[in-house]
Amino acid sequence: MHGKHVIGTVKVQDKELLASEKRIKEIITSFCKRAKLSVVSETLYLFSNPAAITYCLILSQSHLIVHTWPEYDTITFDLFTCSPDYESEAVGKLFADETRGSLIDEKIILV
């Protein structure tokens, strides 16, 4: 198997974003379009205390999982793509741009 696994954390300024199902879906949909990722299935879970979101997307390329951490003003992402040609180096910056946040951690693993 060959692919790229990108894991990162973004610090966001807009704390209301982290508990908004509608806004998270809009942002992740835009991110997937800009990142040329094809969503084939999705599920979203809302936590109540604290209000947080886990959003899982099955991609034709593999998967994207997003989790919000309102208590830390952060959102994390876990993207795996089985396409060896995928430009994973741009993922963190693109994700930070979409959330209007600052990328504070990112790891790229080649498998």
XYZ file of C-alpha atoms in Angstrom:
111
model
C 0.000 0.000 0.000
C 1.178 3.502 -0.802
C -0.253 6.758 0.377
C 0.085 9.823 2.543
C -1.297 10.403 6.020
C -1.603 14.019 7.174
C -2.520 14.828 10.776
C -2.793 18.361 12.059
C -4.184 20.838 14.554
C -5.463 24.328 13.842
C -6.058 27.037 16.450
C -9.197 28.990 15.554
C -10.276 32.487 16.533
C -14.001 31.901 15.921
C -14.992 29.755 18.904
C -18.626 29.474 17.737
C -17.425 27.576 14.668
C -16.304 24.669 16.842
C -19.869 23.765 17.896
C -21.716 24.622 14.677
C -22.703 21.573 12.636
C -23.764 23.755 9.704
C -20.554 25.772 9.566
C -18.288 22.746 10.014
C -20.053 20.994 7.125
C -19.735 24.097 4.928
C -16.041 24.527 5.712
C -15.170 20.860 5.212
C -17.166 20.716 1.955
C -15.217 23.729 0.678
C -11.930 22.215 1.885
C -12.638 18.937 0.066
C -13.445 20.772 -3.173
C -10.304 22.905 -2.985
C -8.191 19.871 -2.028
C -9.700 17.808 -4.884
C -11.053 15.161 -2.516
C -14.146 13.167 -3.521
C -16.581 12.443 -0.682
C -18.548 9.187 -1.078
C -20.077 8.982 2.413
C -20.133 10.952 5.663
C -21.328 10.915 9.238
C -21.294 13.594 11.903
C -21.631 13.273 15.665
C -22.435 16.145 18.039
C -21.114 15.906 21.583
C -23.009 17.759 24.299
C -20.588 18.470 27.133
C -18.521 20.205 25.965
C -20.246 20.933 22.668
C -17.920 19.411 20.090
C -18.136 17.738 16.698
C -16.588 14.699 15.063
C -17.090 14.598 11.308
C -16.003 11.498 9.378
C -15.843 11.438 5.606
C -15.161 8.425 3.440
C -13.341 9.577 0.333
C -12.774 7.848 -2.962
C -9.112 8.436 -2.029
C -9.543 7.089 1.588
C -10.731 9.170 4.589
C -10.878 12.545 6.351
C -11.794 12.851 10.022
C -12.261 16.194 11.741
C -12.757 16.788 15.465
C -13.393 20.082 17.224
C -12.010 20.861 20.684
C -13.892 23.964 21.920
C -12.177 23.814 25.298
C -8.804 24.337 23.521
C -10.047 26.537 20.623
C -8.751 23.926 18.175
C -9.864 21.680 15.378
C -7.908 18.578 14.386
C -7.848 16.764 11.068
C -6.732 13.308 9.987
C -6.484 12.786 6.237
C -5.272 9.643 4.542
C -5.053 9.404 0.791
C -3.993 6.324 -1.115
C -2.938 8.449 -4.074
C 0.877 8.629 -4.128
C 0.660 11.749 -6.310
C -1.448 13.705 -3.816
C 0.157 17.013 -2.774
C -0.077 16.510 0.983
C 2.317 19.364 1.767
C -0.447 21.918 1.096
C -3.143 20.266 3.261
C -2.373 21.966 6.589
C -2.214 25.460 5.140
C -5.389 24.885 3.120
C -7.219 23.561 6.200
C -6.054 26.552 8.273
C -7.181 28.929 5.515
C -10.647 27.331 5.382
C -11.102 27.584 9.160
C -9.481 31.039 9.296
C -7.108 29.685 11.892
C -3.416 29.080 12.451
C -1.780 25.719 11.830
C -0.049 24.823 15.101
C 0.936 21.217 14.372
C 1.132 18.982 11.329
C 2.669 15.613 10.584
C 2.934 13.978 7.173
C 3.555 10.241 7.117
C 4.429 8.462 3.884
C 3.338 4.827 3.788
